[in-house]
C-alpha cells in the first residue's frame, strides 16, 4: 500500500469515528428553513456537502460537535472540572436577558446539569455599579413539581464594578420540568423584598449521564459514634457519597477530615451536609470533585474524627504558663484586664479546643463569655492557633480552669470502593 492509500484510509477511519451531536439535524433544518430557496444542480450540492465534511473531518470533530454549545462568559466562576465540561460543549446555553430597571439587566447564560446537581450561570449588568444601592440576588428555582433552594453560590465582579458573574448550585429539578423559573430577591431601602421571576426553557433530556452509582455499605466506628457510608454517585460534575452518622453528643464539623482518593490522588473537597433523622442519626452527604478517567483504584480515607475528654485542670496565671492537654502543649501567652473585661490569650496546636473554661478571681469563678481572634501561624511544621478568651468581669484573673477538651483523634481508616 502506497503512502496516498494509507492517508486516505486513515482519513476514512477518522470520519467513521465522528459522532455528530443529537440536535445537529434540528439545527441544520432550522438554518435551512430561514434561507431563500434556490434551484441547484443535485450532483453539485452532493459534492459541496462531501467537501464540507471532508474539511471538517481533516480538522477533527470539535468544531462540528460543539458548535454553539459553550456557555460564554462563565469561565471565571467555574472550577477546573466544570470549565473542562463547558469547553467540551456539555452545558445547555440559555442566553436570555431580562430588564431589571434603568441601565440594569440580568442574563441567564446557561446551565450544567447531572444527577447530582443543577448549576446555573448568570451575569448581572448595572451601569451604576452592581454593588451600589439597590441589589438583586438569585434565590429559589421552581418548575413542574420542582422547588429547589440554593445550596451554594459564588460570584466574581469585573474591575469596573459594572458586571457580576455568578454560579448557583441546586439539587436537580424534576425530570419532567421543561420550564424553570429563577426567583430574584431585591434589596431596597435596607430590606429584602420579593423581586422578579425569570422563566426560561430547560431540556431535562440533555442532563449529563452518571458515570456510575453503587453501594458501599461500610461502617467506621469512633470513640463517640460511627459513620456508615451507604453509596457513591459519580457524575461528570461532582462525586457524592451518602451515609448515616450516629453520635453520642453534638460535634461541630465532624466530616472535614475524610478524603476520597483516586489512584493515589486526593480529590478536591467540595463540601458536606447533614440532616437530622428524628434524633437517632444524621443523614450525611460528602461532596468531592469528579472522578478522573481510566480510574483503577478508589478509596475513602477517614484520617481523623473529633473526640472529647473530661478533665480538671487549674493553671495559675501569675506569669506565662505552659500545660499539657492530651499530649499537646497549651501556652498561656498573657492575661489581664482590658476594656472592662478579663482576658486570657492562649496558643495551641490546630484542632484542639478547651471545654468548660472559666477563670478564678478574688470575687469567685467566672465562666467564659466568648472567644475572639483566630490567628494561625506555622512553627516547626505545625499549625499553631492563637485565640483570646474573654470573661465578663473587671477582676484580675488568678487561674484558668479547664473541665474538658475537644480534639481531632487520628484513626487512619481506609475503605476500598470496588
Coordinates of C-alpha atoms in Angstrom, one line a residue, residues 33-187:
X33 CA -35.7 26.9 6.7
X34 CA -34.6 30.6 7.0
X35 CA -32.6 30.7 3.8
X36 CA -34.2 31.6 0.4
X37 CA -34.9 28.6 -1.8
X38 CA -32.8 28.3 -4.9
X39 CA -32.7 25.7 -7.7
X40 CA -29.4 23.8 -7.5
X41 CA -27.8 21.1 -9.5
X42 CA -28.2 17.9 -7.5
X43 CA -24.8 16.5 -8.1
X44 CA -23.1 19.8 -7.3
X45 CA -24.9 20.0 -4.0
X46 CA -23.7 16.5 -3.1
X47 CA -20.1 17.3 -4.0
X48 CA -20.3 20.5 -1.9
X49 CA -21.7 18.7 1.1
X50 CA -19.0 16.0 0.8
X51 CA -16.3 18.7 0.6
X52 CA -17.5 20.4 3.8
X53 CA -17.5 17.0 5.6
X54 CA -14.0 16.3 4.3
X55 CA -12.8 19.7 5.6
X56 CA -14.3 19.2 9.0
X57 CA -13.0 15.7 9.2
X58 CA -9.5 16.8 8.4
X59 CA -9.6 19.3 11.4
X60 CA -11.1 16.7 13.7
X61 CA -14.6 16.8 15.2
X62 CA -14.9 19.5 17.9
X63 CA -15.8 22.4 15.5
X64 CA -18.8 20.3 14.4
X65 CA -19.9 18.6 17.6
X66 CA -19.6 21.5 19.9
X67 CA -20.7 24.4 17.7
X68 CA -22.9 26.8 19.7
X69 CA -22.9 24.7 22.9
X70 CA -20.4 26.6 25.0
X71 CA -21.7 28.8 27.9
X72 CA -19.9 32.1 27.1
X73 CA -18.5 34.3 29.9
X74 CA -18.9 31.8 32.8
X75 CA -15.2 30.7 32.9
X76 CA -14.2 33.0 35.8
X77 CA -16.6 31.3 38.3
X78 CA -16.1 27.6 37.1
X79 CA -13.8 25.2 38.8
X80 CA -11.5 23.1 36.6
X81 CA -13.9 20.2 36.1
X82 CA -16.8 22.4 35.1
X83 CA -14.6 24.5 32.9
X84 CA -13.5 21.4 31.0
X85 CA -17.1 20.2 30.6
X86 CA -18.1 23.6 29.3
X87 CA -15.2 23.6 26.8
X88 CA -16.4 20.2 25.6
X89 CA -19.9 21.7 25.0
X90 CA -21.6 19.7 27.7
X91 CA -23.7 22.6 29.1
X92 CA -27.0 24.0 28.0
X93 CA -26.9 27.5 26.6
X94 CA -29.8 29.7 27.8
X95 CA -28.5 33.2 26.9
X96 CA -31.7 35.0 27.9
X97 CA -31.7 38.6 29.1
X98 CA -34.2 40.3 31.4
X99 CA -34.6 44.0 32.2
X100 CA -34.4 44.9 35.9
X101 CA -34.6 48.7 35.7
X102 CA -32.9 51.6 34.1
X103 CA -29.4 50.6 32.9
X104 CA -29.8 47.3 34.8
X105 CA -30.3 43.8 33.4
X106 CA -29.6 40.1 34.1
X107 CA -28.7 37.4 31.7
X108 CA -29.1 33.7 32.4
X109 CA -26.1 32.4 30.5
X110 CA -26.7 28.7 30.8
X111 CA -26.8 25.6 33.0
X112 CA -24.8 22.4 33.5
X113 CA -26.9 19.5 34.9
X114 CA -26.4 15.9 36.0
X115 CA -27.9 13.5 38.6
X116 CA -26.1 15.2 41.5
X117 CA -26.6 18.9 40.8
X118 CA -28.1 21.7 38.7
X119 CA -25.6 24.6 38.2
X120 CA -26.9 27.9 36.8
X121 CA -24.7 30.7 35.4
X122 CA -25.8 34.3 35.2
X123 CA -24.5 37.8 34.5
X124 CA -25.8 40.9 36.3
X125 CA -25.2 44.2 34.5
X126 CA -25.6 47.6 36.1
X127 CA -24.0 50.8 34.6
X128 CA -24.1 52.4 38.0
X129 CA -22.3 49.5 39.7
X130 CA -23.5 46.1 40.7
X131 CA -22.8 46.6 44.4
X132 CA -24.1 50.1 44.7
X133 CA -27.5 51.0 46.1
X134 CA -30.3 48.5 45.1
X135 CA -29.1 45.0 44.5
X136 CA -30.6 41.8 43.1
X137 CA -29.8 38.3 44.3
X138 CA -31.0 35.0 42.8
X139 CA -32.9 32.7 45.1
X140 CA -35.2 29.7 44.7
X141 CA -35.6 27.6 41.5
X142 CA -39.2 26.4 40.7
X143 CA -40.9 24.5 37.9
X144 CA -43.1 21.5 37.4
X145 CA -43.1 19.5 40.7
X146 CA -39.9 21.5 41.5
X147 CA -38.9 23.9 44.3
X148 CA -35.2 23.8 44.9
X149 CA -33.3 26.0 47.3
X150 CA -29.9 27.4 46.7
X151 CA -27.2 25.1 48.0
X152 CA -24.2 27.4 47.3
X153 CA -23.2 30.3 45.2
X154 CA -20.2 32.3 44.2
X155 CA -19.6 35.5 42.3
X156 CA -16.9 37.5 40.5
X157 CA -17.2 41.2 39.9
X158 CA -15.5 43.0 37.0
X159 CA -12.7 45.5 37.6
X160 CA -15.0 48.4 36.6
X161 CA -17.7 47.1 39.1
X162 CA -20.4 47.2 36.4
X163 CA -20.7 43.4 35.8
X164 CA -21.1 40.4 38.1
X165 CA -20.7 36.8 37.0
X166 CA -22.4 34.2 39.2
X167 CA -22.7 30.5 39.7
X168 CA -25.6 28.9 41.7
X169 CA -25.9 25.3 42.7
X170 CA -29.2 23.5 43.3
X171 CA -30.4 19.9 43.6
X172 CA -31.6 18.7 40.1
X173 CA -35.2 19.7 39.1
X174 CA -37.9 17.2 38.3
X175 CA -37.1 15.2 35.2
X176 CA -40.4 16.4 33.6
X177 CA -39.8 20.1 34.2
X178 CA -39.2 21.7 30.8
X179 CA -39.6 25.3 32.0
X180 CA -37.9 26.7 35.1
X181 CA -38.3 29.9 37.0
X182 CA -35.4 31.7 38.8
X183 CA -36.7 33.9 41.6
X184 CA -34.8 37.2 42.3
X185 CA -34.9 38.9 45.6
X186 CA -34.4 42.7 45.7
X187 CA -32.5 44.6 48.4

